[in-house]
């Protein structure tokens, strides 16, 4: 009788332990990111279908590699000493792949509009006027920043604490971000974003970008001060 009870309690304990391990494993398991669908941009004036489809494919590569990298890091943590050169190398790549994924999402999402300028009644318009004096002065600074030699991104940031707006150059994907500032408008100026259609004429590509900004989306990203 006592032996049977002991076996029963051991079986229950083992079962509960297994359930606990499964729950912990599930909670620690990485949730893979899914690439977003931006096919609504196909047909956008100034952006050929081939250019956009190629760009979507590149973006999907960043999503795939972000997932691979995060899973590799998690796998590495459970099997290897962490003070290795290999672990450090994986860590160094995370900002590049993750930022590559997120920047492309912000870029595609702020396209598909009719360009022009923000609504005169919007918080964004107020902030642009306060910071730059006029929309045209902001546009000139943003466009000039986009001609910075090299590959990268231009981001219009908003500082949360002060409302200050800054046009910043981001080198590749991960160098130059202004920490704690919110990305409001994102422009991809890697060569793959325009070279096959515009050649070296980056100025024409930047104008095409301006002509397709979805200001409704951009205005939603700003926080009223
Ligand atoms: Fe890109």
PDB file of C-alpha atoms and ligand atoms in Angstrom:
ATOM      1  CA  UNK A   1       0.000   0.000   0.000  1.00  0.00           C
ATOM      2  CA  UNK A   2       2.744   2.411   1.050  1.00  0.00           C
ATOM      3  CA  UNK A   3       4.800   1.306  -1.968  1.00  0.00           C
ATOM      4  CA  UNK A   4       1.940   2.002  -4.374  1.00  0.00           C
ATOM      5  CA  UNK A   5       1.376   5.433  -2.859  1.00  0.00           C
ATOM      6  CA  UNK A   6       5.083   6.216  -3.210  1.00  0.00           C
ATOM      7  CA  UNK A   7       5.046   5.181  -6.888  1.00  0.00           C
ATOM      8  CA  UNK A   8       1.938   7.293  -7.468  1.00  0.00           C
ATOM      9  CA  UNK A   9       3.491  10.372  -5.847  1.00  0.00           C
ATOM     10  CA  UNK A  10       6.714   9.925  -7.844  1.00  0.00           C
ATOM     11  CA  UNK A  11       4.715   9.608 -11.076  1.00  0.00           C
ATOM     12  CA  UNK A  12       2.749  12.762 -10.230  1.00  0.00           C
ATOM     13  CA  UNK A  13       5.941  14.640  -9.396  1.00  0.00           C
ATOM     14  CA  UNK A  14       7.529  13.556 -12.676  1.00  0.00           C
ATOM     15  CA  UNK A  15       4.426  14.606 -14.611  1.00  0.00           C
ATOM     16  CA  UNK A  16       4.337  18.026 -12.958  1.00  0.00           C
ATOM     17  CA  UNK A  17       8.049  18.495 -13.603  1.00  0.00           C
ATOM     18  CA  UNK A  18       7.584  17.650 -17.287  1.00  0.00           C
ATOM     19  CA  UNK A  19       4.697  20.115 -17.569  1.00  0.00           C
ATOM     20  CA  UNK A  20       6.828  22.807 -15.906  1.00  0.00           C
ATOM     21  CA  UNK A  21       9.762  22.158 -18.259  1.00  0.00           C
ATOM     22  CA  UNK A  22       7.468  22.257 -21.299  1.00  0.00           C
ATOM     23  CA  UNK A  23       5.929  25.538 -20.120  1.00  0.00           C
ATOM     24  CA  UNK A  24       9.342  27.106 -19.527  1.00  0.00           C
ATOM     25  CA  UNK A  25      10.602  25.887 -22.910  1.00  0.00           C
ATOM     26  CA  UNK A  26       7.556  27.349 -24.634  1.00  0.00           C
ATOM     27  CA  UNK A  27       7.950  30.696 -22.874  1.00  0.00           C
ATOM     28  CA  UNK A  28      11.633  30.888 -23.787  1.00  0.00           C
ATOM     29  CA  UNK A  29      11.149  29.798 -27.401  1.00  0.00           C
ATOM     30  CA  UNK A  30      11.780  32.556 -29.911  1.00  0.00           C
ATOM     31  CA  UNK A  31       8.744  33.851 -31.757  1.00  0.00           C
ATOM     32  CA  UNK A  32       9.730  34.199 -35.380  1.00  0.00           C
ATOM     33  CA  UNK A  33       8.937  37.431 -37.189  1.00  0.00           C
ATOM     34  CA  UNK A  34       6.812  37.163 -40.315  1.00  0.00           C
ATOM     35  CA  UNK A  35       7.541  39.326 -43.358  1.00  0.00           C
ATOM     36  CA  UNK A  36       4.850  41.922 -43.976  1.00  0.00           C
ATOM     37  CA  UNK A  37       3.074  42.260 -47.298  1.00  0.00           C
ATOM     38  CA  UNK A  38       3.709  45.518 -49.135  1.00  0.00           C
ATOM     39  CA  UNK A  39       2.339  44.443 -52.515  1.00  0.00           C
ATOM     40  CA  UNK A  40      -0.101  47.371 -52.272  1.00  0.00           C
ATOM     41  CA  UNK A  41       2.841  49.538 -53.360  1.00  0.00           C
ATOM     42  CA  UNK A  42       3.089  47.832 -56.758  1.00  0.00           C
ATOM     43  CA  UNK A  43       2.173  50.349 -59.443  1.00  0.00           C
ATOM     44  CA  UNK A  44       3.420  53.299 -57.398  1.00  0.00           C
ATOM     45  CA  UNK A  45       4.496  56.115 -59.724  1.00  0.00           C
ATOM     46  CA  UNK A  46       8.264  56.433 -59.987  1.00  0.00           C
ATOM     47  CA  UNK A  47       8.932  52.921 -58.660  1.00  0.00           C
ATOM     48  CA  UNK A  48       9.042  50.125 -61.224  1.00  0.00           C
ATOM     49  CA  UNK A  49       7.440  46.796 -60.376  1.00  0.00           C
ATOM     50  CA  UNK A  50      10.796  45.046 -60.778  1.00  0.00           C
ATOM     51  CA  UNK A  51      12.500  47.467 -58.391  1.00  0.00           C
ATOM     52  CA  UNK A  52       9.824  47.029 -55.737  1.00  0.00           C
ATOM     53  CA  UNK A  53       9.659  43.239 -56.058  1.00  0.00           C
ATOM     54  CA  UNK A  54      13.426  43.004 -55.730  1.00  0.00           C
ATOM     55  CA  UNK A  55      13.305  45.284 -52.701  1.00  0.00           C
ATOM     56  CA  UNK A  56      10.561  43.198 -51.052  1.00  0.00           C
ATOM     57  CA  UNK A  57      12.715  40.123 -51.584  1.00  0.00           C
ATOM     58  CA  UNK A  58      15.684  41.819 -49.944  1.00  0.00           C
ATOM     59  CA  UNK A  59      13.501  42.852 -47.004  1.00  0.00           C
ATOM     60  CA  UNK A  60      12.275  39.290 -46.589  1.00  0.00           C
ATOM     61  CA  UNK A  61      15.922  38.255 -46.370  1.00  0.00           C
ATOM     62  CA  UNK A  62      16.368  40.530 -43.357  1.00  0.00           C
ATOM     63  CA  UNK A  63      13.326  38.997 -41.672  1.00  0.00           C
ATOM     64  CA  UNK A  64      14.648  35.503 -42.368  1.00  0.00           C
ATOM     65  CA  UNK A  65      18.137  36.325 -41.118  1.00  0.00           C
ATOM     66  CA  UNK A  66      16.819  38.083 -38.018  1.00  0.00           C
ATOM     67  CA  UNK A  67      14.905  34.927 -37.141  1.00  0.00           C
ATOM     68  CA  UNK A  68      17.903  32.712 -37.891  1.00  0.00           C
ATOM     69  CA  UNK A  69      20.172  34.884 -35.804  1.00  0.00           C
ATOM     70  CA  UNK A  70      17.834  35.117 -32.805  1.00  0.00           C
ATOM     71  CA  UNK A  71      17.314  31.351 -32.874  1.00  0.00           C
ATOM     72  CA  UNK A  72      21.056  30.757 -33.210  1.00  0.00           C
ATOM     73  CA  UNK A  73      21.736  33.018 -30.222  1.00  0.00           C
ATOM     74  CA  UNK A  74      19.177  31.183 -28.123  1.00  0.00           C
ATOM     75  CA  UNK A  75      20.536  27.821 -29.201  1.00  0.00           C
ATOM     76  CA  UNK A  76      24.078  28.962 -28.487  1.00  0.00           C
ATOM     77  CA  UNK A  77      23.140  30.113 -24.982  1.00  0.00           C
ATOM     78  CA  UNK A  78      21.965  26.645 -24.019  1.00  0.00           C
ATOM     79  CA  UNK A  79      24.930  24.718 -25.399  1.00  0.00           C
ATOM     80  CA  UNK A  80      28.098  26.755 -25.267  1.00  0.00           C
ATOM     81  CA  UNK A  81      30.178  28.976 -22.993  1.00  0.00           C
ATOM     82  CA  UNK A  82      29.089  32.535 -23.682  1.00  0.00           C
ATOM     83  CA  UNK A  83      32.509  34.156 -23.493  1.00  0.00           C
ATOM     84  CA  UNK A  84      33.467  32.902 -26.949  1.00  0.00           C
ATOM     85  CA  UNK A  85      34.467  34.779 -30.066  1.00  0.00           C
ATOM     86  CA  UNK A  86      31.621  33.119 -31.979  1.00  0.00           C
ATOM     87  CA  UNK A  87      28.978  34.324 -29.519  1.00  0.00           C
ATOM     88  CA  UNK A  88      30.323  37.860 -29.732  1.00  0.00           C
ATOM     89  CA  UNK A  89      30.209  37.702 -33.525  1.00  0.00           C
ATOM     90  CA  UNK A  90      26.574  36.618 -33.464  1.00  0.00           C
ATOM     91  CA  UNK A  91      25.742  39.423 -31.037  1.00  0.00           C
ATOM     92  CA  UNK A  92      27.422  41.974 -33.291  1.00  0.00           C
ATOM     93  CA  UNK A  93      25.215  40.961 -36.217  1.00  0.00           C
ATOM     94  CA  UNK A  94      21.915  41.378 -34.384  1.00  0.00           C
ATOM     95  CA  UNK A  95      21.656  45.165 -34.725  1.00  0.00           C
ATOM     96  CA  UNK A  96      22.448  44.981 -38.406  1.00  0.00           C
ATOM     97  CA  UNK A  97      19.877  42.310 -39.310  1.00  0.00           C
ATOM     98  CA  UNK A  98      17.148  43.528 -36.939  1.00  0.00           C
ATOM     99  CA  UNK A  99      17.507  47.174 -37.916  1.00  0.00           C
ATOM    100  CA  UNK A 100      17.569  46.135 -41.579  1.00  0.00           C
ATOM    101  CA  UNK A 101      14.209  44.442 -41.042  1.00  0.00           C
ATOM    102  CA  UNK A 102      12.565  47.250 -39.073  1.00  0.00           C
ATOM    103  CA  UNK A 103      13.894  50.119 -41.220  1.00  0.00           C
ATOM    104  CA  UNK A 104      12.508  48.488 -44.364  1.00  0.00           C
ATOM    105  CA  UNK A 105       9.110  48.109 -42.685  1.00  0.00           C
ATOM    106  CA  UNK A 106       9.062  51.782 -41.688  1.00  0.00           C
ATOM    107  CA  UNK A 107      10.188  52.758 -45.204  1.00  0.00           C
ATOM    108  CA  UNK A 108       7.566  50.723 -47.082  1.00  0.00           C
ATOM    109  CA  UNK A 109       4.845  51.772 -44.653  1.00  0.00           C
ATOM    110  CA  UNK A 110       5.525  55.494 -45.165  1.00  0.00           C
ATOM    111  CA  UNK A 111       5.159  55.073 -48.948  1.00  0.00           C
ATOM    112  CA  UNK A 112       2.029  54.608 -51.033  1.00  0.00           C
ATOM    113  CA  UNK A 113       0.643  58.089 -50.500  1.00  0.00           C
ATOM    114  CA  UNK A 114       0.308  61.095 -52.752  1.00  0.00           C
ATOM    115  CA  UNK A 115       3.287  63.104 -51.506  1.00  0.00           C
ATOM    116  CA  UNK A 116       2.717  66.812 -51.095  1.00  0.00           C
ATOM    117  CA  UNK A 117       3.061  67.878 -47.509  1.00  0.00           C
ATOM    118  CA  UNK A 118       1.538  67.135 -44.096  1.00  0.00           C
ATOM    119  CA  UNK A 119      -1.920  68.422 -43.274  1.00  0.00           C
ATOM    120  CA  UNK A 120      -1.710  72.101 -42.158  1.00  0.00           C
ATOM    121  CA  UNK A 121      -3.727  71.136 -39.054  1.00  0.00           C
ATOM    122  CA  UNK A 122      -1.395  68.292 -38.036  1.00  0.00           C
ATOM    123  CA  UNK A 123       1.020  68.148 -35.102  1.00  0.00           C
ATOM    124  CA  UNK A 124       3.706  67.183 -37.592  1.00  0.00           C
ATOM    125  CA  UNK A 125       3.197  70.362 -39.604  1.00  0.00           C
ATOM    126  CA  UNK A 126       3.389  72.442 -36.416  1.00  0.00           C
ATOM    127  CA  UNK A 127       6.597  70.676 -35.372  1.00  0.00           C
ATOM    128  CA  UNK A 128       8.197  71.087 -38.825  1.00  0.00           C
ATOM    129  CA  UNK A 129       7.410  74.804 -38.888  1.00  0.00           C
ATOM    130  CA  UNK A 130       8.733  75.265 -35.357  1.00  0.00           C
ATOM    131  CA  UNK A 131      11.955  73.370 -36.021  1.00  0.00           C
ATOM    132  CA  UNK A 132      12.768  74.308 -39.619  1.00  0.00           C
ATOM    133  CA  UNK A 133      10.783  77.460 -40.319  1.00  0.00           C
ATOM    134  CA  UNK A 134       8.985  76.009 -43.328  1.00  0.00           C
ATOM    135  CA  UNK A 135       8.167  72.695 -44.975  1.00  0.00           C
ATOM    136  CA  UNK A 136      10.451  73.548 -47.895  1.00  0.00           C
ATOM    137  CA  UNK A 137      13.408  74.165 -45.576  1.00  0.00           C
ATOM    138  CA  UNK A 138      12.805  70.820 -43.869  1.00  0.00           C
ATOM    139  CA  UNK A 139      12.496  69.099 -47.264  1.00  0.00           C
ATOM    140  CA  UNK A 140      15.716  70.698 -48.476  1.00  0.00           C
ATOM    141  CA  UNK A 141      17.609  69.498 -45.401  1.00  0.00           C
ATOM    142  CA  UNK A 142      16.105  65.987 -45.588  1.00  0.00           C
ATOM    143  CA  UNK A 143      16.867  65.684 -49.316  1.00  0.00           C
ATOM    144  CA  UNK A 144      20.399  66.989 -48.899  1.00  0.00           C
ATOM    145  CA  UNK A 145      20.993  64.521 -46.073  1.00  0.00           C
ATOM    146  CA  UNK A 146      19.873  61.806 -48.504  1.00  0.00           C
ATOM    147  CA  UNK A 147      22.723  62.733 -50.853  1.00  0.00           C
ATOM    148  CA  UNK A 148      25.339  61.922 -48.225  1.00  0.00           C
ATOM    149  CA  UNK A 149      27.963  59.792 -49.917  1.00  0.00           C
ATOM    150  CA  UNK A 150      27.684  56.119 -49.082  1.00  0.00           C
ATOM    151  CA  UNK A 151      24.871  53.707 -48.373  1.00  0.00           C
ATOM    152  CA  UNK A 152      22.387  54.120 -45.566  1.00  0.00           C
ATOM    153  CA  UNK A 153      19.152  55.686 -44.487  1.00  0.00           C
ATOM    154  CA  UNK A 154      17.755  59.107 -43.745  1.00  0.00           C
ATOM    155  CA  UNK A 155      15.449  59.324 -40.777  1.00  0.00           C
ATOM    156  CA  UNK A 156      13.347  62.207 -39.571  1.00  0.00           C
ATOM    157  CA  UNK A 157      13.340  61.672 -35.823  1.00  0.00           C
ATOM    158  CA  UNK A 158      11.258  63.176 -33.071  1.00  0.00           C
ATOM    159  CA  UNK A 159      12.740  63.541 -29.608  1.00  0.00           C
ATOM    160  CA  UNK A 160      10.052  62.479 -27.170  1.00  0.00           C
ATOM    161  CA  UNK A 161      11.072  64.715 -24.285  1.00  0.00           C
ATOM    162  CA  UNK A 162      11.329  67.985 -26.208  1.00  0.00           C
ATOM    163  CA  UNK A 163       9.456  67.341 -29.463  1.00  0.00           C
ATOM    164  CA  UNK A 164      12.612  68.344 -31.360  1.00  0.00           C
ATOM    165  CA  UNK A 165      12.820  67.050 -34.955  1.00  0.00           C
ATOM    166  CA  UNK A 166      16.130  65.911 -36.436  1.00  0.00           C
ATOM    167  CA  UNK A 167      17.034  64.711 -39.937  1.00  0.00           C
ATOM    168  CA  UNK A 168      19.725  62.092 -39.368  1.00  0.00           C
ATOM    169  CA  UNK A 169      21.997  59.967 -41.552  1.00  0.00           C
ATOM    170  CA  UNK A 170      22.168  56.283 -40.628  1.00  0.00           C
ATOM    171  CA  UNK A 171      25.178  54.390 -41.912  1.00  0.00           C
ATOM    172  CA  UNK A 172      24.222  50.989 -43.348  1.00  0.00           C
ATOM    173  CA  UNK A 173      21.490  49.870 -40.885  1.00  0.00           C
ATOM    174  CA  UNK A 174      22.940  50.128 -37.451  1.00  0.00           C
ATOM    175  CA  UNK A 175      25.281  53.077 -37.071  1.00  0.00           C
ATOM    176  CA  UNK A 176      24.153  56.594 -36.254  1.00  0.00           C
ATOM    177  CA  UNK A 177      20.776  56.014 -34.630  1.00  0.00           C
ATOM    178  CA  UNK A 178      19.761  58.681 -32.145  1.00  0.00           C
ATOM    179  CA  UNK A 179      18.897  56.735 -29.030  1.00  0.00           C
ATOM    180  CA  UNK A 180      15.418  57.327 -27.517  1.00  0.00           C
ATOM    181  CA  UNK A 181      14.276  59.363 -30.546  1.00  0.00           C
ATOM    182  CA  UNK A 182      11.237  58.142 -32.477  1.00  0.00           C
ATOM    183  CA  UNK A 183      11.548  57.471 -36.263  1.00  0.00           C
ATOM    184  CA  UNK A 184       8.907  59.554 -38.035  1.00  0.00           C
ATOM    185  CA  UNK A 185       9.880  59.264 -41.691  1.00  0.00           C
ATOM    186  CA  UNK A 186      12.345  56.745 -43.130  1.00  0.00           C
ATOM    187  CA  UNK A 187      14.086  56.830 -46.525  1.00  0.00           C
ATOM    188  CA  UNK A 188      16.224  53.989 -47.871  1.00  0.00           C
ATOM    189  CA  UNK A 189      19.249  55.254 -49.800  1.00  0.00           C
ATOM    190  CA  UNK A 190      21.041  51.973 -50.249  1.00  0.00           C
ATOM    191  CA  UNK A 191      21.879  51.576 -53.928  1.00  0.00           C
ATOM    192  CA  UNK A 192      19.498  48.610 -54.300  1.00  0.00           C
ATOM    193  CA  UNK A 193      16.623  51.014 -53.548  1.00  0.00           C
ATOM    194  CA  UNK A 194      17.102  52.951 -56.798  1.00  0.00           C
ATOM    195  CA  UNK A 195      20.156  52.032 -58.875  1.00  0.00           C
ATOM    196  CA  UNK A 196      18.406  49.617 -61.275  1.00  0.00           C
ATOM    197  CA  UNK A 197      15.863  52.302 -62.186  1.00  0.00           C
ATOM    198  CA  UNK A 198      17.638  55.602 -61.641  1.00  0.00           C
ATOM    199  CA  UNK A 199      21.294  54.678 -62.071  1.00  0.00           C
ATOM    200  CA  UNK A 200      23.438  57.138 -60.141  1.00  0.00           C
ATOM    201  CA  UNK A 201      20.714  59.796 -60.156  1.00  0.00           C
ATOM    202  CA  UNK A 202      19.912  59.584 -56.453  1.00  0.00           C
ATOM    203  CA  UNK A 203      18.335  63.038 -56.584  1.00  0.00           C
ATOM    204  CA  UNK A 204      15.598  61.787 -58.931  1.00  0.00           C
ATOM    205  CA  UNK A 205      14.944  58.800 -56.655  1.00  0.00           C
ATOM    206  CA  UNK A 206      14.652  61.026 -53.585  1.00  0.00           C
ATOM    207  CA  UNK A 207      12.122  63.181 -55.451  1.00  0.00           C
ATOM    208  CA  UNK A 208      10.149  60.036 -56.396  1.00  0.00           C
ATOM    209  CA  UNK A 209      10.170  59.080 -52.714  1.00  0.00           C
ATOM    210  CA  UNK A 210       8.892  62.527 -51.748  1.00  0.00           C
ATOM    211  CA  UNK A 211       6.124  62.230 -54.347  1.00  0.00           C
ATOM    212  CA  UNK A 212       4.839  59.020 -52.747  1.00  0.00           C
ATOM    213  CA  UNK A 213       5.068  59.751 -49.019  1.00  0.00           C
ATOM    214  CA  UNK A 214       1.983  58.702 -47.104  1.00  0.00           C
ATOM    215  CA  UNK A 215       1.771  61.677 -44.752  1.00  0.00           C
ATOM    216  CA  UNK A 216      -1.207  60.160 -42.932  1.00  0.00           C
ATOM    217  CA  UNK A 217       1.055  57.365 -41.695  1.00  0.00           C
ATOM    218  CA  UNK A 218       3.889  59.758 -40.888  1.00  0.00           C
ATOM    219  CA  UNK A 219       1.560  62.022 -38.912  1.00  0.00           C
ATOM    220  CA  UNK A 220       0.420  59.063 -36.819  1.00  0.00           C
ATOM    221  CA  UNK A 221       4.003  58.362 -35.781  1.00  0.00           C
ATOM    222  CA  UNK A 222       4.515  61.756 -34.222  1.00  0.00           C
ATOM    223  CA  UNK A 223       3.581  62.471 -30.635  1.00  0.00           C
ATOM    224  CA  UNK A 224       1.833  65.755 -30.038  1.00  0.00           C
ATOM    225  CA  UNK A 225       3.709  68.081 -27.679  1.00  0.00           C
TER     226      UNK A 225
HETATM  227 FE1  LIG B   1      16.541  48.518 -48.851  1.00  0.00          FE
END
